[in-house]
Coordinates of C-alpha atoms in Angstrom, one line a residue:
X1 CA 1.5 -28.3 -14.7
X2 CA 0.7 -24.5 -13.6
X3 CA 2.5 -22.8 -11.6
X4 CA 0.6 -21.7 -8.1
X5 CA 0.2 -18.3 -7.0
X6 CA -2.5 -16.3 -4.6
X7 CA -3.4 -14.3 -2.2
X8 CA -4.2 -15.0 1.5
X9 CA -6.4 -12.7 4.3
X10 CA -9.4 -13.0 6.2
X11 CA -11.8 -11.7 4.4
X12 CA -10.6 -12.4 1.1
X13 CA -13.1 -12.9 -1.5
X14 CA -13.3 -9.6 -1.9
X15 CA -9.7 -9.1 -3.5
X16 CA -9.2 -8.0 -6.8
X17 CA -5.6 -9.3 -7.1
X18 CA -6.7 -12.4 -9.3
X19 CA -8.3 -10.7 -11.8
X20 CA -5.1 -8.4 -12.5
X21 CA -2.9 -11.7 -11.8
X22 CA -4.6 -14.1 -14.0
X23 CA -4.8 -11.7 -16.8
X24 CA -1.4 -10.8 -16.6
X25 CA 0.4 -14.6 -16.6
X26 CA -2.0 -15.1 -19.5
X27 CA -0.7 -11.7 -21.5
X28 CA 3.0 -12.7 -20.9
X29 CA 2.1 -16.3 -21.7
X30 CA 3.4 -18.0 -18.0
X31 CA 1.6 -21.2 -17.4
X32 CA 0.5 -20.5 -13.7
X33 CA -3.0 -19.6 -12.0
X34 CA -3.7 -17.2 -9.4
X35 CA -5.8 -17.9 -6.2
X36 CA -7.5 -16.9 -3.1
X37 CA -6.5 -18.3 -0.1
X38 CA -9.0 -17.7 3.0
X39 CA -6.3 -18.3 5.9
X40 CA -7.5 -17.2 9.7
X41 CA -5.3 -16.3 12.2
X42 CA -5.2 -20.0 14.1
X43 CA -4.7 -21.5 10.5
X44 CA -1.3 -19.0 9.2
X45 CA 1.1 -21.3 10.7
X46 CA -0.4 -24.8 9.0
X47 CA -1.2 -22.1 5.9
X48 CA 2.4 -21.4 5.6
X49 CA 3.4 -25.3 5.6
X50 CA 1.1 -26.6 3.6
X51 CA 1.8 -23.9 0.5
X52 CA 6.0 -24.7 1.1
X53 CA 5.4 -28.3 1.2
X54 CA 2.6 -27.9 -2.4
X55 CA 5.3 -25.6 -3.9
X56 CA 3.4 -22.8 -4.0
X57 CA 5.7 -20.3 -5.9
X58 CA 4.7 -17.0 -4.4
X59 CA 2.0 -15.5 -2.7
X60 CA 0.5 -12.2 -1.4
X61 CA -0.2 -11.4 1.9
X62 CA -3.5 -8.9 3.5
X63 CA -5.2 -7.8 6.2
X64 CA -4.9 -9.7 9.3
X65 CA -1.4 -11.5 8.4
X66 CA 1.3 -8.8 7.3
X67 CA 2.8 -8.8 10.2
X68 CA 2.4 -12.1 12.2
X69 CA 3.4 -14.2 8.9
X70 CA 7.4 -13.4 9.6
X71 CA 8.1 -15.9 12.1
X72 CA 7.1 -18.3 9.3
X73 CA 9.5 -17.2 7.0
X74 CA 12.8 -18.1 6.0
X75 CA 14.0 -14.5 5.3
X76 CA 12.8 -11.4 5.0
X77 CA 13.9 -8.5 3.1
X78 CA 15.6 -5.3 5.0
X79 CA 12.6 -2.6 4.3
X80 CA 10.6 -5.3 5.1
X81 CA 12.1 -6.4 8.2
X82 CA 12.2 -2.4 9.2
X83 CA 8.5 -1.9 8.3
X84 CA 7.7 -4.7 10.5
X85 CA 5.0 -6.0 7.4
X86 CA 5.2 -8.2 4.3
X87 CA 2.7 -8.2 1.7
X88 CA 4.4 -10.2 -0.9
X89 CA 6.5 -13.9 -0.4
X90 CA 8.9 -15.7 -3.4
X91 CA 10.2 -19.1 -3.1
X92 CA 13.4 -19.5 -3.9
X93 CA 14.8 -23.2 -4.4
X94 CA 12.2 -24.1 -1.2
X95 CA 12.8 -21.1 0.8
X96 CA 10.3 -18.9 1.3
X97 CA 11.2 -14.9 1.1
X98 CA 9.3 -12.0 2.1
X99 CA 8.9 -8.2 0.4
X100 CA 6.9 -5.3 1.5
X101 CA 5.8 -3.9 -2.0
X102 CA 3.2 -1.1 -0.4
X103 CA 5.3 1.7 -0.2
X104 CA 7.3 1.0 -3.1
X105 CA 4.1 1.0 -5.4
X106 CA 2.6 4.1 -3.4
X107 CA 6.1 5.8 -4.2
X108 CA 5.9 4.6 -7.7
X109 CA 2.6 6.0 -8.6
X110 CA 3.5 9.5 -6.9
X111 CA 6.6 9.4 -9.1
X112 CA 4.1 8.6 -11.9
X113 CA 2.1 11.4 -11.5
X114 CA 4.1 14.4 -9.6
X115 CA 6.5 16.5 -11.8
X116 CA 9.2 18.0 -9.5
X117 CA 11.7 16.8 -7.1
X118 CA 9.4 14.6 -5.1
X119 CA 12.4 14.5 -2.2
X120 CA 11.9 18.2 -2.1
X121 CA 8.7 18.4 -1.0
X122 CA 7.2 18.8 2.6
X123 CA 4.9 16.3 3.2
X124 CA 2.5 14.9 5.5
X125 CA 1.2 11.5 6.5
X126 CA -2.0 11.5 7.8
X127 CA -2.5 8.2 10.2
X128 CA -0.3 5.9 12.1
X129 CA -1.2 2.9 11.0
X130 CA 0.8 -0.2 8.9
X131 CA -0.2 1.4 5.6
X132 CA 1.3 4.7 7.1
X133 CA 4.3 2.7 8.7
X134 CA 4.8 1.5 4.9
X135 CA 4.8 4.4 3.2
X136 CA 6.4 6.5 5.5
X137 CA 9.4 4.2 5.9
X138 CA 9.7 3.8 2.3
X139 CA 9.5 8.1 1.6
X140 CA 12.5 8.4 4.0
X141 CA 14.6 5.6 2.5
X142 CA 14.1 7.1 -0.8
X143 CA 15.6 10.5 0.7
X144 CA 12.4 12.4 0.9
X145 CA 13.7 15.5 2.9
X146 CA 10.9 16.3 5.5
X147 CA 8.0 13.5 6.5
X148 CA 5.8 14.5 9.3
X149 CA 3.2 12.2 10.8
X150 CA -0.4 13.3 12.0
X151 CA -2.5 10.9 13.8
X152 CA -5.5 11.0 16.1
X153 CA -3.6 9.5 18.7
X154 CA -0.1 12.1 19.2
X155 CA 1.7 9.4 20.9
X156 CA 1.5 6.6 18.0
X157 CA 2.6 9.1 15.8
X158 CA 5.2 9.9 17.7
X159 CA 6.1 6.2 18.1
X160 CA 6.1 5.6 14.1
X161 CA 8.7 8.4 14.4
X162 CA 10.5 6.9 16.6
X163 CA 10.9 3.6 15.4
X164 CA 11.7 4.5 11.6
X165 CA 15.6 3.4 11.2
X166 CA 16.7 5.5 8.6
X167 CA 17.9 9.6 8.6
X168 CA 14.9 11.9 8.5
X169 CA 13.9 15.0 9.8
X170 CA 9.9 14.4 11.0
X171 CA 8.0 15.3 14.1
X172 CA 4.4 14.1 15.6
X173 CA 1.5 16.3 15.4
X174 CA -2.1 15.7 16.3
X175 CA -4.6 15.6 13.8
X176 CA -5.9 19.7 15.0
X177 CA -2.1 20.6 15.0
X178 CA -2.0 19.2 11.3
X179 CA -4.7 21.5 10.8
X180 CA -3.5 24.2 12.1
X181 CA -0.2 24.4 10.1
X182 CA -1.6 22.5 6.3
X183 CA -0.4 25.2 4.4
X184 CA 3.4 24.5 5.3
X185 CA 2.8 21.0 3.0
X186 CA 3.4 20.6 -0.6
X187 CA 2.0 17.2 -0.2
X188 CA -0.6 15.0 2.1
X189 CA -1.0 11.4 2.4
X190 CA -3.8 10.0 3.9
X191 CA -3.4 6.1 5.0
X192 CA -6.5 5.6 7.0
X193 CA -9.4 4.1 6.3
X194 CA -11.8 7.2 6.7
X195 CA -13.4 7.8 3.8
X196 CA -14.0 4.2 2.5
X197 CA -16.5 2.6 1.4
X198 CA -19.7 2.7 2.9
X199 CA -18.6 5.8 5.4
X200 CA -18.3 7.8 2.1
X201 CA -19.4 10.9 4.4
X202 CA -16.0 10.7 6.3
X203 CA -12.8 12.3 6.3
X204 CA -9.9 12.7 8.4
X205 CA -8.7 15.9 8.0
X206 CA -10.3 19.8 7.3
X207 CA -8.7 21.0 4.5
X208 CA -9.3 24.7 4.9
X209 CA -6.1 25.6 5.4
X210 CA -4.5 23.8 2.5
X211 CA -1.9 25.5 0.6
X212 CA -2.7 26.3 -2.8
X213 CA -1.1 24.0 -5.5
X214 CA -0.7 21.4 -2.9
X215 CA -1.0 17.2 -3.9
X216 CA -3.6 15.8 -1.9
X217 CA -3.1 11.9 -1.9
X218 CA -5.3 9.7 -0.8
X219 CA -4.9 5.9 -0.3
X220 CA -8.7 4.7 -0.8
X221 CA -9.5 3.5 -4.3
X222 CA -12.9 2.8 -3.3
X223 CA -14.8 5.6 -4.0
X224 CA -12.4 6.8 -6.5
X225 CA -13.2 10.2 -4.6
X226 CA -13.3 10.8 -1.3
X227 CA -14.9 13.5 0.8
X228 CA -11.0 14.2 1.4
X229 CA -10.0 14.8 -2.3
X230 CA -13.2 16.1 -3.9
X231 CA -12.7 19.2 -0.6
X232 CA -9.1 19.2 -2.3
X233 CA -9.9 19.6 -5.4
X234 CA -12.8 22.4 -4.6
X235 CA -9.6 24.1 -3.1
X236 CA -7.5 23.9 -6.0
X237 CA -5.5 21.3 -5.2
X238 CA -3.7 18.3 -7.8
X239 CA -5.8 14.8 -6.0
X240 CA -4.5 11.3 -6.5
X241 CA -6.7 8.6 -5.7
X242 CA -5.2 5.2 -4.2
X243 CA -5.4 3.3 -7.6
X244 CA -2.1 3.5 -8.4
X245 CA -0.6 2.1 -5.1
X246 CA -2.7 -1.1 -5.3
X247 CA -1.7 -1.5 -9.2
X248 CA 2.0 -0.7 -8.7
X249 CA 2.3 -3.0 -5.2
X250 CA 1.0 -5.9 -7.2
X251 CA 3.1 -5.1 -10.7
X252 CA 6.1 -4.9 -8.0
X253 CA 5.1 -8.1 -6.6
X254 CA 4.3 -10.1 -10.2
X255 CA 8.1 -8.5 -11.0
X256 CA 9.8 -10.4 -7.8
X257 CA 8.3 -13.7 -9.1
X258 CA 8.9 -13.7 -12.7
X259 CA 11.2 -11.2 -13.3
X260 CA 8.7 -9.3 -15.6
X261 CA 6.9 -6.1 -14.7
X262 CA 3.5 -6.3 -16.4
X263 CA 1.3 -3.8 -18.0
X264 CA 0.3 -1.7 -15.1
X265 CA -2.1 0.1 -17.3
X266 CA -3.8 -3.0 -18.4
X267 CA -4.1 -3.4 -14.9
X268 CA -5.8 -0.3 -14.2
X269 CA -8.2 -1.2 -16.8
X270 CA -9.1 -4.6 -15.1
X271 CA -10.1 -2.9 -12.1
X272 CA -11.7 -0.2 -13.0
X273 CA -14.1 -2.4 -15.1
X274 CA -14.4 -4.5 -11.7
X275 CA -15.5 -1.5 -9.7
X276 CA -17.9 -0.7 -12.0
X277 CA -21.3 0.9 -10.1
X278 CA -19.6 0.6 -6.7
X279 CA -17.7 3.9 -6.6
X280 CA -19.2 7.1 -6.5

């Protein structure tokens, strides 16, 4: 019999993970299928039950659950537990386990793609948000040296700041302050969702002011460009799209179940084949 494995959110159709999932058990020859898993927010609790009591051997987690699906745990891993999100749950011997794998695989494809000392550079977050929360806890547990945070909304910034646990030097700034002082920062993030598909007109931040040579990240795979990186790269700057984070978060996750990390550029592949016509 195959081993289970999915994904569960509200919406969820939409998710790509299977097709990277399904191909990936089949390439390293594991006898287990890969599902979605349309679980609303009345149904998490009977959700979480029914997939220990089936056996279910792991399973991601998405939008609306990351954070109310910890009480239904049995443990939850110490990034994890300090990001306040899980995206990713292994059962071990009937116990059910949760990860946060977002800004590990965001870190990952930075790593991938930036040559320098990443912990050297000043860098800013752009949003407040649990992608933000992710990434930013994860930057400053790897010992990246300065982390600011710019959000719309000063004072959630400022509470993101606040409740990170671990040694940093970061401060709050709105999102005209950010403007304002872009060319101190070898590197921006941007977490929100500005810029996604269909608002392709949007973005969350002039980049007039950016400093030349600067990396201009960008957490939106879908358009491969945003508004926000093509303005980057018009000013010279390196762009990275948000590809890399959704492949590496779900190689880090296939890794925690099986104890193999898969071909990430295979995955790549998959997806951008899936996209197809709908990025621009």
């Amino acid at each position: 019999m195959k081993k289970i494995y999915g994904v569960m959110g509200d919406p969820i159709a939409h998710s790509m993970s299977p097709d990277i999932h399904n191909d990936a058990f089949e390439k390293e020859n594991i006898e287990a299928v890969y599902h979605h898993f349309h679980v609303t927010k009345e149904g998490l609790n009977d959700a979480v039950k029914g997939m220990k009591a089936l056996g279910i051997e792991g399973f991601n987690i998405t939008i609306p659950h990351k954070e109310s699906i910890i009480p239904f745990l049995d443990e939850v891993d110490e990034l994890a537990l300090a990001i306040g999100a899980v995206n990713t749950v292994v059962n071990k011997n009937g116990r059910f386990i949760g990860y946060n794998t977002d800004g590990k695989g965001f870190f990952k494809s930075l790593c991938d793609e930036i040559s320098g000392d990443m912990k050297a550079k000043k860098t800013l977050v752009i949003g407040a948000g649990g992608a933000a929360r992710a990434i930013y806890f994860t930057l400053v547990k790897e010992g990246v040296k300065q982390v600011d945070i710019a959000n719309r909304t000063k004072e959630r910034a400022a509470e993101l700041v606040s409740d990170c646990p671990y040694d940093k030097i970061s401060k709050a700034l709105s999102i005209i302050e950010a403007e304002q002082s872009l060319s101190q920062y070898d590197l921006i993030i941007q977490t929100t969702s500005s810029g996604m598909s269909p608002e392709y007109d949007h973005s969350p931040l002039n980049v007039d002011r950016l400093k030349t040579g600067a990396i201009v990240s960008d957490i939106i795979y879908n358009p491969l460009q945003t508004k926000l990186l093509r303005e980057a790269s018009e000013k010279g700057a390196k762009t990275q799209n948000g590809l890399g984070m959704f492949i590496n978060q779900g190689a880090l996750a296939f890794e925690i179940w099986t104890g193999i990390m898969p071909d990430t550029a295979r995955m790549t592949d998959i997806v951008l084949n899936k996209l197809g016509g709908n990025t621009c």
